[in-house]
Structure formats: C-alpha cells, structure tokens
Amino acid sequence: MKESLSIADYLTRRLQTEGIEYVFGVPGDYALPLFSAFRKGGIETINTCDEQGAGFAADAYARIRGIGAACVTYCVGGLKIANAVAEAYAEKSAVVVISGAPGISERKKDPLLHHKVRSFESQRKIFEEITVGATVLDDPETAASEVDRMIELARRYHRPVYIEVPRDLMSLPCRPPAPRQMAEESDPQALAEALEEARQMLLASRFPLILADVEIHRFGLQKELVQLTETTGIPVAATLLGKSVIAETHPHYVGVYEGATGRAEVHDYVEASDCLLLLGVFLTDITVGGSSASLDMSRCIYATSEKLSIRHHSFEGVRLEDFVRGLLKLGIEKKVLPGIAASRTEAIRKVPARPQDRITVQSLFAEINRILSPEILVVADVGEALFGASDLIIREPTEFLSPAYYASLGFAIPASVGAALANPRLRPLVLVGDGAFQMTGMELSTAARFGLSPIVILLNNRGYSTERHMLDGPFNDLLDWNYCRLPEFLGAGRACQVRTNQELALTLQAALSQKDSFWLIEVRLSPHDRSPALERLAHRLAPQRRTNP
Amino acid sequence: MKESLSIADYLTRRLQTEGIEYVFGVPGDYALPLFSAFRKGGIETINTCDEQGAGFAADAYARIRGIGAACVTYCVGGLKIANAVAEAYAEKSAVVVISGAPGISERKKDPLLHHKVRSFESQRKIFEEITVGATVLDDPETAASEVDRMIELARRYHRPVYIEVPRDLMSLPCRPPAPRQMAEESDPQALAEALEEARQMLLASRFPLILADVEIHRFGLQKELVQLTETTGIPVAATLLGKSVIAETHPHYVGVYEGATGRAEVHDYVEASDCLLLLGVFLTDITVGGSSASLDMSRCIYATSEKLSIRHHSFEGVRLEDFVRGLLKLGIEKKVLPGIAASRTEAIRKVPARPQDRITVQSLFAEINRILSPEILVVADVGEALFGASDLIIREPTEFLSPAYYASLGFAIPASVGAALANPRLRPLVLVGDGAFQMTGMELSTAARFGLSPIVILLNNRGYSTERHMLDGPFNDLLDWNYCRLPEFLGAGRACQVRTNQELALTLQAALSQKDSFWLIEVRLSPHDRSPALERLAHRLAPQRRTNP
C-alpha cells in the first residue's frame, strides 16, 4: 500500500483485507460519502430498515466470519445501534462500527449542527462504554494507523470498536500506517507451568470433562477442540451461548450444561466430574445457571482470553489459543470414560406426536430437529425460541447463533440477514417469538430486497411468555398480528400459519424445497404451553416475592 | 406523604403528582415489578412494539404535557432508547427514563448477570451523556430525595433524566424526601438592568421583530408571547423547531424563518429587522440555517433558559420566564409595523391542482393545509414530511411536533401514540416518508391496541429522497411495500393508496369522519418531485465535492 489513499479508501481497503464483503447500515448525510467509497471499493452496502437491524446483522456476520462492520450516520444512526453493539461486546463479536460525523472544521465554536446531542464528544464517549477501542479519525497523519489499531483490537478481543470519520477529512490522503508490533505472545514459562499442572490434574482425574463456550467459536478453535476430545477421550459439554462449538452428533458430546436450569442428566454428568476443563467459558447467570451452578473451583482448569486460572491461582500472560494448542501436545493417553452415551441428548426425539394433533412446544422442536441438516444454520431469538432450541442437535460446529447471555429480543431476524451473507452455503432457520418479531421482524424486507431466503418459525403465543410466568399483567400482551399476511404487505416472500403437526411437517418440507424467497411459518401455540427449560428458567428469574411492590 | 412508601410506590406517586398518566415501555425481568407498581398506582403502562417506539412516544408526551416517562429493562431495553433520549436532550423534552436493574445484592463480585455489558455502571454512564441527571436508587435512605431531585432537574432544564432502580430495593420502604430548596429565582438587579436595556433597544428600533423557538413551548410561555406581540405590535416569526409557538393565523405572525434555506419573503423580512428579540431560540444549522443565517448579534436580544445576551454582552442569573414576563411590564407602546401582511405565508394556498391530476408534493401540502383544524395535531417526521410541512398554517399553539433539529428518522408514528394519549382532544395527523415508516411504522400496532386513531400520510417516494439529491446510490433505495395492506397484516386500521388530488381529498374526508381506528394513506409521489424547502436544504447539506471520495 504505497500509493496515497484517502482516509475513506484506506478504511475500505482495510475492511476488505479483513475479508469483509458487506457493510450493514443506513445512510445519512454525514455518512453518505462512506457508503459511496465502500461501493466503489467493492464492498456491498446492505441497508436495513432501521439501524438496529444493521447492528444485529453485523454482529451475526462477525460471529461467523470473525469480523464484521456497520456504517451509520452521526448520533441518530449511531445511538440506534448502541444496544446491538453492547450485545456484541457482551458476547464477544468483533463489530467495527463506522460513523460519519460532522467535519472538524464545522466543529469550531461548538455550533448546534443537526444530530448533535450534548457535545461533539458525546457519541464517542458512549461508544467507549461498549467497545474495546474508540477513535476519531481527526488527523490524516495518524488516521491509517488508527484504523489498523482499531481492527487489531477488534481481532484480539473479539469485541466491537468504534471509528468516527469527520466528513471533511474523508477524502484527504492519509499517511501509510506506522508498522505495528506483532500480537503479543504467551509468556513461555507461565504457559509451560500451567500446561504441566493441567497435565497432572488431568492424569490424576478419574473423570475429566471439557466445558466449552463461546470463545472457542470466536477464536476459531473448533478443530482443536475436536482433536483434544478425540485424542484424550475427554467428553465435551457446551454452554448455551457456546452451543454448536462441536457437532452435537459427536460421540464424545454430552449436551448443553446450564447449571440447575438445564437438563438434569447433563447437570449431573458435568457436576460429577473431578476435573473440569473450562475452555473459553463465560460464567453467566443464564449460560452456567448463575448462582445455581455449583462448580467447585478447586477441581477446575479455567482458560479464557482474559484469564487462566487453575484451582485457586492464576497465570498472567497466557493466551487462550496457546493454552488450547498446548493441551494437544501433552500426550495425554486416551481413556474410555463411562456414561457418555447415557447422557446424550436424545430426549427431543422421543416425543410422541400424532399428525392431526395441535402443535406443542415439544412437538415443534422435535420436528425442527428432524429436518436439521448441515445446510441449515439455526438462529434463535431470546425466550422460548432459545430455550426450546437448546435441545436441538446441531450437526456441524458453529451452526447455531443466539444471544444467550446478553439476551436482547429482536436479534434473530436481522441476524439471519448477516448470517446468510456471511455464509451463503447455509440457509438460516430462524426461531423467534411474537414479541421479538414485532421489534425487528420487518427486516425480512431486507432479506427480500437482497434475495436471501431464511425460513422463519414464529412461535406465536400472544405475548411475552417468559415474563407472563414471572409476573403477569396487560404489559405482557401484544396485538395478535395476521403474520401470514406479511408477504402481501411486503410484496415478497411466502408465509403460512400452521396448527397441527402435519401442517407443520408439510410446510417445512415446502419451505426447504423452495429456496427463492423467505418463508414465514407462524406456529400457533397455547400461551400456557412451554418447554421444560423455560419452566425452570422462568422460575429462577422470577422477581422474588419481597421485591414485588 | 407521611406513610412509609416503597421505592417503587414513591416513584409511582411522584410521577402522578407530575401529571403523568401513562408510562411507555417494554417490560423485562428486571423491570417487571415497576410495571406492576405503576398499574397498581393508577398509571397505565403502554407497551410499544420496540423500546425505540416507547422513547419517541414518551418524548412526544413530554413535549405536550411538560414531562413524560419511559420504563425499560436493563441495557437491552435502556440502550434501545438511547437515541430517542438523545433526541429529547437535544430538543429539550423532559423524559424521565426509569430502568429496572440487577439488585445491589446481586452485583457483589461483579458477576456476569444477563443483559450486563461491561460493568454495572455502563448504562448509567451512557445516560449521563444524554441526560441532565442520572441516579441509581441504591439506598432507601436517599431514594425518595433522589427521585425528587431528578424530577426537578427534568422540569428545570426540560431535558431527560435517568433513574435506575435495582430490583432488590424496589419494594423496600424509603425515607420521606428531604425538603428541597425552592427553584432559583432570577438575580433582580441583573434582570432589571437587562430589561431596561431591552426596553431602550426596542424603543429606538424602527422595525423590531420577535423570533420565537422551542423553549417558548417547553416553558409554557405561549400566552405571554401572544400578549407581548399584541400589546407592543412587534411581529413574530418562528423557527421550524418552534413552529406553532403561536397560532400561525395570528395577524402578527410572519412565518417560519430558516435562514437562507427558508422562504425568501420571511428571510428578507426577518433580516431587515434592526432589533431582533430571540426568545428561547436554538441557533441550529437546520432551524436557523446554520452558517447561512446572517444574524447580526449587535442588533439582537437573545434570551434562552441557558443564557441571556444583549448585543455582545451577557447577563448571569436571569431566567427565561422572568425575562419574558418582564418584557410585558415594560409598557412599550404599540406600534403599527409595516409589511406583516405582505410576508404572511399564503403561498401554500395558491397551488392550482386539478382533481384528476397526479398528486405532487405541493398539491399534497395544499390539501393538508385545507383540512387542518383546531382538532388536529400535526406530527411530522424528518425529510420531505417536515420540509413540506413547514408551510402549513397551524391554527393553535403547540399543535405541530417534529424533531426539526436532532432529526432522527422514525419519530412521528410512535410520537403520535404519545401525543394522542397526552391530549385526547387532538387527533394526530402524521406526515412520514417511506424510509421513516420502515423504521417505526409498525408502532401503528400500538395505536390500534390502545384504541388511538392517528391519520398517517405516507409520502412514498421509494427511498431516502433527501439523500438521493445529495449523493445517490442503491443505499438510498428501499423495498416498495404494499403499505395499504397493513390493516390486513395487523388485523386493525384502515389504509388506502391515493394517486390523484381527488382521491386524496375524498380519502382525507373519509379519514376525518371515521375516528374509530388509524388511517394510513399512502401517497404515491414521484421520486423526483420535491418541495422548494427540500430543494434548498438538500443543496446546502450535500457533501462538498472535495469530500466525495
């Protein structure tokens, strides 16, 4: 890159070298030249109905491709994606947020330019709270280096960064970036000591177990995980946020562990282990069951990108990737461990469902499980859609997306747009409740406009059913839309309503065979029907009696 | 209030004493007990499709009633309304944001509880950037006083505040609030000196003029403004953000002044004044035309809630209300000033439009102007909807709402929900483009659910037409929905598409006579047709050539 590129063109080129083919966003006057620069540089711009949709789409793209980008205008665009970017922060997804902004020359004397909130720093300060790096490209001398620094931060921490581009500098030539230090390496002695201690614990263990979570996806360590379990025989459980970190048909796979709110057989199996190898795990209240999880740290080896602890002491300067790869070289002999088959999650297949019966949550997920294939990517929204989906058996690694920890309603449909563009070989199967659909479901318009064909299964139970069971009131009700009229409204797509198991099976078959448009399948469920997982979770999350005024 | 109320009940009661009858929001587990407390206390909760809609609705409610409230859950709800709250900050609207949050006892050891971003302080820090006060009710001893302090800040500055309520404290009894200092009074000497100087300038002036803006609405000084112009004869112009600050049929009213981007006759009239009395004016690029406005400060008396300047010096400690009321007592003799009638905005009535002709932007606004009445509140979204609406003649004060400065697309439809509940005697007439409709138009579901009946005029020009004229590309395109199929999709409301002037007139007549549901009237406009106001604005906001990469 010796020629002198403009700031906008340098940014475009850097996104491309990161493999970003699509930028999601809604244009606005401060950002228009960026949209134009991306297109000229060969990056397609995907404009969503609302910026919120762009944020979720970029997050999903980043989850699949390692990094993604959203472009918005100043404040009225940027602040609309604050929540989606916060989700990417909480769940480790490398979203590069690019915001057009008033020119530096326009900011003199602090005038009231449209879209400004309190000061020209307001938006950057807000993004500092929800990113691992925030910069304003206010100097052509440093702009290119700053772009590089942000992308490196996003890559390293798998979290969002914020790049603000004042519009009067976008077309100015920028100085080629300063050479950057190589990424830090692990401290070799700390790494060796930690690995040796891990080896001894694993050797001494009668019943070791791996609990794998979201960072295995984010750091691209899925293959290493498979190798580790296959060479050592140590079984693998996943968290809900980490679900599909390994093919769930793998013979060493135990199931999803969710503390006391998860399935009892998985819970018992995991907690019986005398040596837990926690790889890339977030100990959250949802995914590990919060205080209900009784993980005894004195039997844990706990490695994440942020810390490495063994029992009650920790090691500085050991990277997750190096530790996981190091485990592969320990030469741990393969053991045959008991009880794996018994714990395998077969419950979902055992539901008796007659064709003419009304669909229940259980029969719905059994049917979805039946049609899953390696060509399908499951994207689950929050609520019953997610909890019901936890028992699906995902065939390939990283073919299940869901905001299982941050849990923002409305993720799944816009995420399916990002996911379909990130990996066109997979067709998204979206699971979404009516509450989440009413938030962002209209982004099916974006799917239609760009020729994408997600299959959306709408679990219609007429309200916020997770909450209904905690504390009910009319605030949990929703208007019951005629969801299957959506194609007439949008002028695109296909939709229908199903009530019986047979209707569901036939409709899913039709949807799978017709790949030229989205399908919206509204499943009428009883508001009182819920999955065992939701039953347990709702009970635990319910406000305690004393907090009910 | 001598009995011991819980924190949630105290908050409820304080909202009620402020006259708040409705709280807008979407529930979530951390916030559910608040929703329940509001309802028990007699405040109705209005749950919107998405939190964004709740933010805009609460803003509109506050614009009409002086104060409004939104209730959300932690982060996944709160961060979704950051943009709407920023708009309320920028345009001075007293929105009380109430967020449920993890309990204080749950926060020990900083666990990963669902919905958390970086730290338990993240959300509060973000709201500190977009409010005039942010507090966490983490102590029953101070909670009531903190609630009072926040409401006082919101009332005083007419800007949003943030109250975070940890769920484990909501039901604890709170100590009655400490007595609060009375609101500050103006410095009597500074006030007297400023008024005397103003009097002399006005007396010496051959052609004084009042330019009135949004703070006259917010501080409830509309009557004082009428009295001032009627007793002194000084004519009044308004800004776009302040539009309807005085009835636009008032004989002393000149029109909307927007600097060089506005109508030439108003521009010339205002700029010919040798003594401009700027009351509650925001000198923004949109409303006053930014750098294009050539207001000579040496002939200005400039009073806002934040500062009082006369010519090039300023006065400390003078409140806007006191200054405006003081002006009334100056005994300025009534003059008959020239040229008011000539400048009156009659242009809109002069458009020849034959019934069978296709609707144009001009004929559309002429027809809307014809049907306006004191029973109609105009709510304009951003873009052509706003710029076309600037020439409408609003009959009563504060019957025009629009985010004319912050300019966030998607305001109008959710705002009409808040407005209709704030003043049930007025029927909202919503003007919205297709871009904004695709963002938040589904909040018509909320209107339907709560029995509201806005008339929505959708200006369909198939894309972001303001931007199209600045810098075009496929990112300015939108899918062309079959908007008039919305009632079938929602199962509520009425809609139709109109193409000719006659169809428009007949449909508006029908909509006005049927008040039992919302009406959506899609007006097919040519993408190339635009109002003179937009023409001028698009030209000025277009990225300068050198900034186009």
CSV table of N, CA and C in Angstrom, one decimal, chain B residues 348-424:
chain,number,residue,atom,x,y,z
B,348,ILE,N,-48.9,28.6,0.1
B,348,ILE,CA,-49.3,27.2,0.1
B,348,ILE,C,-50.8,27.1,-0.5
B,349,ARG,N,-51.5,28.2,-0.3
B,349,ARG,CA,-52.9,28.1,-0.8
B,349,ARG,C,-53.1,28.4,-2.3
B,350,LYS,N,-52.0,28.8,-2.9
B,350,LYS,CA,-52.2,29.2,-4.3
B,350,LYS,C,-51.9,28.2,-5.3
B,351,VAL,N,-51.6,27.0,-4.9
B,351,VAL,CA,-51.3,26.0,-5.9
B,351,VAL,C,-52.5,25.5,-6.7
B,352,PRO,N,-52.5,25.7,-8.0
B,352,PRO,CA,-53.6,25.1,-8.8
B,352,PRO,C,-53.5,23.6,-8.9
B,353,ALA,N,-54.5,22.9,-8.5
B,353,ALA,CA,-54.4,21.5,-8.5
B,353,ALA,C,-55.8,20.9,-9.1
B,354,ARG,N,-55.7,20.3,-10.2
B,354,ARG,CA,-57.0,19.8,-10.8
B,354,ARG,C,-57.3,18.4,-10.2
B,355,PRO,N,-58.5,18.1,-9.9
B,355,PRO,CA,-58.9,16.9,-9.2
B,355,PRO,C,-58.2,15.6,-9.8
B,356,GLN,N,-58.2,15.6,-11.2
B,356,GLN,CA,-57.8,14.3,-11.8
B,356,GLN,C,-56.3,14.3,-12.0
B,357,ASP,N,-55.6,15.3,-11.6
B,357,ASP,CA,-54.1,15.3,-11.7
B,357,ASP,C,-53.4,14.4,-10.7
B,358,ARG,N,-52.2,14.0,-11.0
B,358,ARG,CA,-51.4,13.2,-10.0
B,358,ARG,C,-51.1,14.2,-8.9
B,359,ILE,N,-51.0,13.6,-7.7
B,359,ILE,CA,-50.6,14.4,-6.6
B,359,ILE,C,-49.2,14.8,-6.7
B,360,THR,N,-48.9,16.0,-6.4
B,360,THR,CA,-47.5,16.4,-6.2
B,360,THR,C,-47.2,16.8,-4.8
B,361,VAL,N,-46.0,17.0,-4.4
B,361,VAL,CA,-45.7,17.4,-3.1
B,361,VAL,C,-46.4,18.7,-2.8
B,362,GLN,N,-46.5,19.6,-3.7
B,362,GLN,CA,-47.1,20.9,-3.5
B,362,GLN,C,-48.6,20.7,-3.3
B,363,SER,N,-49.3,19.9,-4.2
B,363,SER,CA,-50.7,19.8,-4.1
B,363,SER,C,-51.1,19.0,-2.8
B,364,LEU,N,-50.2,18.1,-2.4
B,364,LEU,CA,-50.4,17.3,-1.2
B,364,LEU,C,-50.5,18.3,0.0
B,365,PHE,N,-49.5,19.1,0.1
B,365,PHE,CA,-49.5,20.0,1.3
B,365,PHE,C,-50.6,21.1,1.3
B,366,ALA,N,-50.9,21.5,0.1
B,366,ALA,CA,-52.1,22.4,-0.1
B,366,ALA,C,-53.3,21.8,0.5
B,367,GLU,N,-53.5,20.5,0.1
B,367,GLU,CA,-54.7,19.8,0.6
B,367,GLU,C,-54.7,19.6,2.1
B,368,ILE,N,-53.5,19.2,2.6
B,368,ILE,CA,-53.4,19.0,4.0
B,368,ILE,C,-53.7,20.3,4.7
B,369,ASN,N,-53.2,21.4,4.2
B,369,ASN,CA,-53.4,22.7,4.8
B,369,ASN,C,-54.9,23.0,4.8
B,370,ARG,N,-55.6,22.6,3.8
B,370,ARG,CA,-57.0,22.9,3.7
B,370,ARG,C,-57.8,22.2,4.8
B,371,ILE,N,-57.4,21.0,5.2
B,371,ILE,CA,-58.2,20.3,6.2
B,371,ILE,C,-57.8,20.5,7.6
B,372,LEU,N,-56.7,21.3,7.8
B,372,LEU,CA,-56.3,21.5,9.2
B,372,LEU,C,-57.4,22.2,10.0
B,373,SER,N,-57.5,21.8,11.3
B,373,SER,CA,-58.5,22.4,12.1
B,373,SER,C,-57.9,22.4,13.5
B,374,PRO,N,-58.6,23.1,14.5
B,374,PRO,CA,-58.0,23.1,15.8
B,374,PRO,C,-58.1,21.7,16.5
B,375,GLU,N,-58.8,20.8,15.9
B,375,GLU,CA,-58.8,19.4,16.5
B,375,GLU,C,-57.7,18.5,16.0
B,376,ILE,N,-56.8,19.1,15.2
B,376,ILE,CA,-55.7,18.3,14.6
B,376,ILE,C,-54.4,18.7,15.1
B,377,LEU,N,-53.6,17.7,15.5
B,377,LEU,CA,-52.2,17.9,15.8
B,377,LEU,C,-51.3,17.4,14.7
B,378,VAL,N,-50.5,18.2,14.1
B,378,VAL,CA,-49.6,17.7,13.0
B,378,VAL,C,-48.3,17.2,13.7
B,379,VAL,N,-47.9,15.9,13.3
B,379,VAL,CA,-46.7,15.3,13.8
B,379,VAL,C,-45.9,15.0,12.5
B,380,ALA,N,-44.8,15.7,12.3
B,380,ALA,CA,-44.0,15.5,11.1
B,380,ALA,C,-42.7,14.7,11.3
B,381,ASP,N,-42.4,13.7,10.5
B,381,ASP,CA,-41.2,13.0,10.6
B,381,ASP,C,-40.1,13.9,9.8
B,382,VAL,N,-38.9,13.3,9.7
B,382,VAL,CA,-37.8,14.0,9.1
B,382,VAL,C,-37.9,13.9,7.6
B,383,GLY,N,-37.3,14.8,6.9
B,383,GLY,CA,-37.3,14.7,5.4
B,383,GLY,C,-38.3,15.6,4.8
B,384,GLU,N,-38.8,15.1,3.6
B,384,GLU,CA,-39.8,15.9,2.9
B,384,GLU,C,-41.1,16.1,3.8
B,385,ALA,N,-41.4,15.1,4.6
B,385,ALA,CA,-42.5,15.3,5.5
B,385,ALA,C,-42.4,16.6,6.3
B,386,LEU,N,-41.2,16.8,6.8
B,386,LEU,CA,-41.0,18.0,7.6
B,386,LEU,C,-40.9,19.3,6.8
B,387,PHE,N,-40.1,19.2,5.7
B,387,PHE,CA,-39.9,20.4,5.0
B,387,PHE,C,-41.1,20.8,4.2
B,388,GLY,N,-41.9,19.9,3.7
B,388,GLY,CA,-43.2,20.2,3.1
B,388,GLY,C,-44.1,20.8,4.1
B,389,ALA,N,-44.0,20.3,5.4
B,389,ALA,CA,-45.0,20.8,6.4
B,389,ALA,C,-44.6,22.1,6.9
B,390,SER,N,-43.4,22.6,6.6
B,390,SER,CA,-43.1,23.9,7.2
B,390,SER,C,-44.0,25.0,6.8
B,391,ASP,N,-44.6,24.9,5.7
B,391,ASP,CA,-45.5,26.0,5.2
B,391,ASP,C,-47.0,25.8,5.6
B,392,LEU,N,-47.3,24.7,6.3
B,392,LEU,CA,-48.7,24.5,6.8
B,392,LEU,C,-49.0,25.6,7.7
B,393,ILE,N,-50.3,26.0,7.7
B,393,ILE,CA,-50.7,27.1,8.7
B,393,ILE,C,-51.4,26.4,9.9
B,394,ILE,N,-50.7,26.4,11.0
B,394,ILE,CA,-51.2,25.7,12.2
B,394,ILE,C,-52.0,26.7,13.0
B,395,ARG,N,-53.2,26.3,13.3
B,395,ARG,CA,-54.2,27.2,13.9
B,395,ARG,C,-54.0,27.5,15.3
B,396,GLU,N,-53.5,26.6,16.1
B,396,GLU,CA,-53.4,26.8,17.6
B,396,GLU,C,-52.0,26.5,18.0
B,397,PRO,N,-51.6,27.2,19.1
B,397,PRO,CA,-50.2,27.0,19.6
B,397,PRO,C,-50.0,25.5,19.9
B,398,THR,N,-48.7,25.1,19.7
B,398,THR,CA,-48.2,23.8,20.1
B,398,THR,C,-49.1,22.7,19.5
B,399,GLU,N,-49.4,22.8,18.2
B,399,GLU,CA,-50.1,21.7,17.6
B,399,GLU,C,-49.3,21.2,16.4
B,400,PHE,N,-48.0,21.4,16.5
B,400,PHE,CA,-47.1,20.9,15.5
B,400,PHE,C,-45.9,20.3,16.2
B,401,LEU,N,-45.6,19.0,16.0
B,401,LEU,CA,-44.5,18.4,16.6
B,401,LEU,C,-43.6,17.8,15.6
B,402,SER,N,-42.3,18.0,15.8
B,402,SER,CA,-41.3,17.5,14.8
B,402,SER,C,-39.9,17.6,15.4
B,403,PRO,N,-39.1,16.6,15.1
B,403,PRO,CA,-37.7,16.7,15.6
B,403,PRO,C,-36.8,17.5,14.6
B,404,ALA,N,-37.1,18.7,14.5
B,404,ALA,CA,-36.6,19.5,13.4
B,404,ALA,C,-35.1,19.8,13.5
B,405,TYR,N,-34.5,19.6,14.7
B,405,TYR,CA,-33.1,19.8,14.9
B,405,TYR,C,-32.3,18.5,15.0
B,406,TYR,N,-32.7,17.7,15.9
B,406,TYR,CA,-31.9,16.4,16.1
B,406,TYR,C,-32.2,15.5,14.8
B,407,ALA,N,-33.4,15.5,14.3
B,407,ALA,CA,-33.7,15.0,13.0
B,407,ALA,C,-33.5,13.5,13.0
B,408,SER,N,-34.1,12.7,13.9
B,408,SER,CA,-34.0,11.3,13.9
B,408,SER,C,-35.2,10.7,13.1
B,409,LEU,N,-34.9,10.0,12.0
B,409,LEU,CA,-36.0,9.4,11.3
B,409,LEU,C,-36.7,8.4,12.1
B,410,GLY,N,-38.0,8.3,11.9
B,410,GLY,CA,-38.8,7.3,12.7
B,410,GLY,C,-39.5,7.8,13.9
B,411,PHE,N,-39.5,9.1,14.1
B,411,PHE,CA,-40.1,9.7,15.3
B,411,PHE,C,-41.6,9.8,15.2
B,412,ALA,N,-42.1,10.1,14.1
B,412,ALA,CA,-43.5,10.6,14.0
B,412,ALA,C,-44.6,9.5,14.4
B,413,ILE,N,-44.5,8.3,13.9
B,413,ILE,CA,-45.6,7.4,14.3
B,413,ILE,C,-45.6,7.0,15.7
B,414,PRO,N,-44.5,6.6,16.3
B,414,PRO,CA,-44.6,6.4,17.8
B,414,PRO,C,-44.9,7.7,18.6
B,415,ALA,N,-44.4,8.8,18.1
B,415,ALA,CA,-44.7,10.1,18.7
B,415,ALA,C,-46.2,10.3,18.7
B,416,SER,N,-46.9,9.9,17.7
B,416,SER,CA,-48.4,10.2,17.6
B,416,SER,C,-49.1,9.4,18.7
B,417,VAL,N,-48.5,8.2,19.1
B,417,VAL,CA,-49.1,7.5,20.1
B,417,VAL,C,-49.0,8.2,21.5
B,418,GLY,N,-47.8,8.8,21.7
B,418,GLY,CA,-47.6,9.6,22.9
B,418,GLY,C,-48.5,10.8,22.9
B,419,ALA,N,-48.6,11.5,21.7
B,419,ALA,CA,-49.3,12.7,21.6
B,419,ALA,C,-50.8,12.5,21.8
B,420,ALA,N,-51.3,11.4,21.3
B,420,ALA,CA,-52.8,11.2,21.4
B,420,ALA,C,-53.2,10.9,22.8
B,421,LEU,N,-52.3,10.3,23.6
B,421,LEU,CA,-52.6,10.0,25.0
B,421,LEU,C,-52.3,11.3,25.8
B,422,ALA,N,-51.4,12.1,25.4
B,422,ALA,CA,-51.2,13.3,26.1
B,422,ALA,C,-52.3,14.3,26.0
B,423,ASN,N,-52.9,14.3,24.8
B,423,ASN,CA,-54.1,15.2,24.6
B,423,ASN,C,-55.1,14.6,23.8
B,424,PRO,N,-56.0,13.8,24.4
B,424,PRO,CA,-57.0,13.1,23.7
B,424,PRO,C,-58.0,13.9,22.8
